[in-house]
Amino acid sequence: MATTDSLIVDSIMSALGDSTEYAVLHNEILIARGEPTSDIDVVVKDSPVDVVARLQATLAADHIYLVMLWNYDVGCWTSFWSRSPRLGGVQLDMWRDPEGRGRYGVYTDLLLEHREEGTLYYRLDRLAELAYLVRKRYVKGWWDQLPEL
């Protein structure tokens, strides 16, 4: 991915809210400020493939197009959206694993039960966000990042 285009983040997040129940997994405040640190990670109620199809139909009206879709774990899909790949875009990672069969072993429907309104978008409440981040960093071996939580 070139860079995150904060100008199209709001269009994507608005379309996402019209397409499914979702929650941003972490850094919602940075995304709302137009300062995403990298990709946007969300948990979704519906199949990510179905959500992508709905997003394509909606975002085409804003000249935002799907460039890439890739499945990287049970229920986890990376999508990259752009007006022009040369100018960057937005990487949106969507996750739906209600049985916790994937790498993180997390029941995503349980996470969605802990969603709340954030600055601009739905997010996990603090306890659910911490649980997710601890699990993610543990699985990835990012031990040095655990104390900052």
Coordinates of C-alpha atoms in Angstrom, one line a residue:
M1 CA 0.0 0.0 0.0
A2 CA 1.3 3.5 -0.9
T3 CA -0.2 5.7 1.8
T4 CA -3.5 5.9 3.6
D5 CA -5.7 8.5 2.0
S6 CA -7.6 10.1 4.9
L7 CA -9.9 11.9 2.4
I8 CA -11.6 8.7 1.4
V9 CA -11.6 7.1 4.9
D10 CA -14.9 8.8 5.8
S11 CA -16.6 7.6 2.6
I12 CA -15.5 4.1 3.3
M13 CA -16.5 4.1 6.9
S14 CA -19.9 5.6 6.1
A15 CA -20.5 3.0 3.5
L16 CA -19.4 0.3 5.9
G17 CA -22.0 1.5 8.5
D18 CA -24.7 1.3 5.8
S19 CA -23.5 -2.2 4.9
T20 CA -23.2 -4.1 8.2
E21 CA -22.9 -3.8 11.9
Y22 CA -19.2 -3.1 12.7
A23 CA -16.7 -1.9 15.2
V24 CA -13.2 -0.5 14.8
L25 CA -10.9 -2.8 16.7
H26 CA -8.3 -0.1 17.7
N27 CA -7.2 3.5 17.1
E28 CA -10.7 4.8 16.3
I29 CA -9.8 8.3 17.5
L30 CA -6.8 8.5 15.1
I31 CA -9.0 7.3 12.2
A32 CA -11.7 9.9 13.2
R33 CA -9.0 12.7 13.2
G34 CA -7.8 11.6 9.8
E35 CA -4.6 10.3 11.2
P36 CA -4.8 6.5 10.7
T37 CA -1.4 4.9 11.6
S38 CA -1.8 2.2 8.9
D39 CA -4.7 0.0 7.9
I40 CA -8.1 0.1 9.5
D41 CA -9.1 -3.1 11.4
V42 CA -12.8 -3.8 11.9
V43 CA -14.9 -6.6 13.1
V44 CA -18.1 -7.1 11.1
K45 CA -21.4 -8.9 11.7
D46 CA -21.8 -10.2 8.1
S47 CA -19.4 -12.2 5.9
P48 CA -16.6 -9.8 4.7
V49 CA -17.1 -11.0 1.2
D50 CA -20.7 -10.0 1.3
V51 CA -19.7 -6.6 2.9
V52 CA -17.2 -6.0 0.1
A53 CA -19.9 -6.6 -2.6
R54 CA -22.1 -4.0 -0.8
L55 CA -19.2 -1.6 -0.5
Q56 CA -18.3 -1.9 -4.2
A57 CA -21.9 -0.9 -5.2
T58 CA -21.9 2.1 -2.8
L59 CA -18.4 3.4 -3.2
A60 CA -18.4 3.4 -7.0
A61 CA -20.7 6.4 -6.9
D62 CA -17.8 8.3 -5.1
H63 CA -15.2 6.9 -7.7
I64 CA -13.7 4.7 -5.0
Y65 CA -12.8 1.2 -6.3
L66 CA -11.7 -2.1 -4.9
V67 CA -8.1 -2.7 -6.0
M68 CA -7.4 -5.9 -4.0
L69 CA -9.2 -8.5 -1.9
W70 CA -7.2 -11.1 0.0
N71 CA -8.2 -13.8 2.6
Y72 CA -5.4 -14.2 5.1
D73 CA -7.1 -16.1 8.0
V74 CA -10.4 -17.7 9.0
G75 CA -12.9 -15.0 8.4
C76 CA -10.2 -12.3 7.8
W77 CA -10.1 -10.4 4.6
T78 CA -7.9 -7.5 3.6
S79 CA -9.3 -5.1 1.1
F80 CA -7.6 -2.1 -0.6
W81 CA -9.7 0.8 -1.9
S82 CA -8.6 3.7 -4.0
R83 CA -9.5 6.4 -6.4
S84 CA -6.1 5.9 -8.0
P85 CA -3.6 3.3 -6.8
R86 CA -0.8 5.8 -7.6
L87 CA -2.2 8.2 -5.0
G88 CA -2.7 5.7 -2.2
G89 CA -5.9 4.6 -0.7
V90 CA -7.3 2.8 2.3
Q91 CA -6.6 -0.8 3.5
L92 CA -9.6 -2.1 5.3
D93 CA -9.2 -5.3 7.1
M94 CA -12.5 -7.0 8.0
W95 CA -12.9 -9.9 10.4
R96 CA -15.8 -12.2 11.1
D97 CA -15.0 -15.4 13.0
P98 CA -18.0 -16.2 15.3
E99 CA -16.6 -19.6 16.3
G100 CA -13.1 -18.3 17.1
R101 CA -11.4 -20.8 14.7
G102 CA -8.8 -18.4 13.4
R103 CA -5.3 -17.5 14.5
Y104 CA -6.4 -15.2 17.3
G105 CA -9.1 -17.6 18.6
V106 CA -11.5 -14.7 19.3
Y107 CA -15.2 -15.0 19.0
T108 CA -16.0 -11.9 16.9
D109 CA -19.8 -11.8 17.7
L110 CA -18.8 -11.4 21.4
L111 CA -16.6 -8.5 20.4
L112 CA -19.5 -6.9 18.6
E113 CA -21.6 -7.1 21.8
H114 CA -19.1 -4.6 23.2
R115 CA -19.3 -2.0 20.6
E116 CA -20.0 1.6 21.4
E117 CA -20.1 5.0 19.7
G118 CA -16.7 6.4 19.2
T119 CA -15.6 9.9 18.1
L120 CA -17.0 9.3 14.6
Y121 CA -17.3 5.6 14.2
Y122 CA -18.4 2.6 16.2
R123 CA -15.5 1.1 18.2
L124 CA -15.0 -1.6 20.9
D125 CA -15.4 -0.5 24.5
R126 CA -12.1 -0.2 26.3
L127 CA -12.2 -3.7 27.9
A128 CA -12.9 -5.4 24.6
E129 CA -10.2 -3.4 22.8
L130 CA -7.7 -4.3 25.5
A131 CA -8.6 -8.0 25.3
Y132 CA -8.2 -7.9 21.5
L133 CA -4.9 -6.0 21.6
V134 CA -3.4 -8.3 24.2
R135 CA -4.4 -11.4 22.2
K136 CA -3.1 -9.9 18.9
R137 CA 0.2 -8.9 20.4
Y138 CA 0.6 -12.2 22.2
V139 CA 0.0 -14.2 19.0
K140 CA 2.3 -12.0 16.9
G141 CA 5.0 -12.1 19.6
W142 CA 5.0 -8.4 20.2
W143 CA 5.8 -8.8 23.9
D144 CA 7.6 -5.4 24.1
Q145 CA 4.3 -3.6 23.1
L146 CA 2.2 -5.2 25.9
P147 CA 3.2 -2.8 28.7
E148 CA 2.0 0.2 26.7
L149 CA -1.6 -1.1 26.9

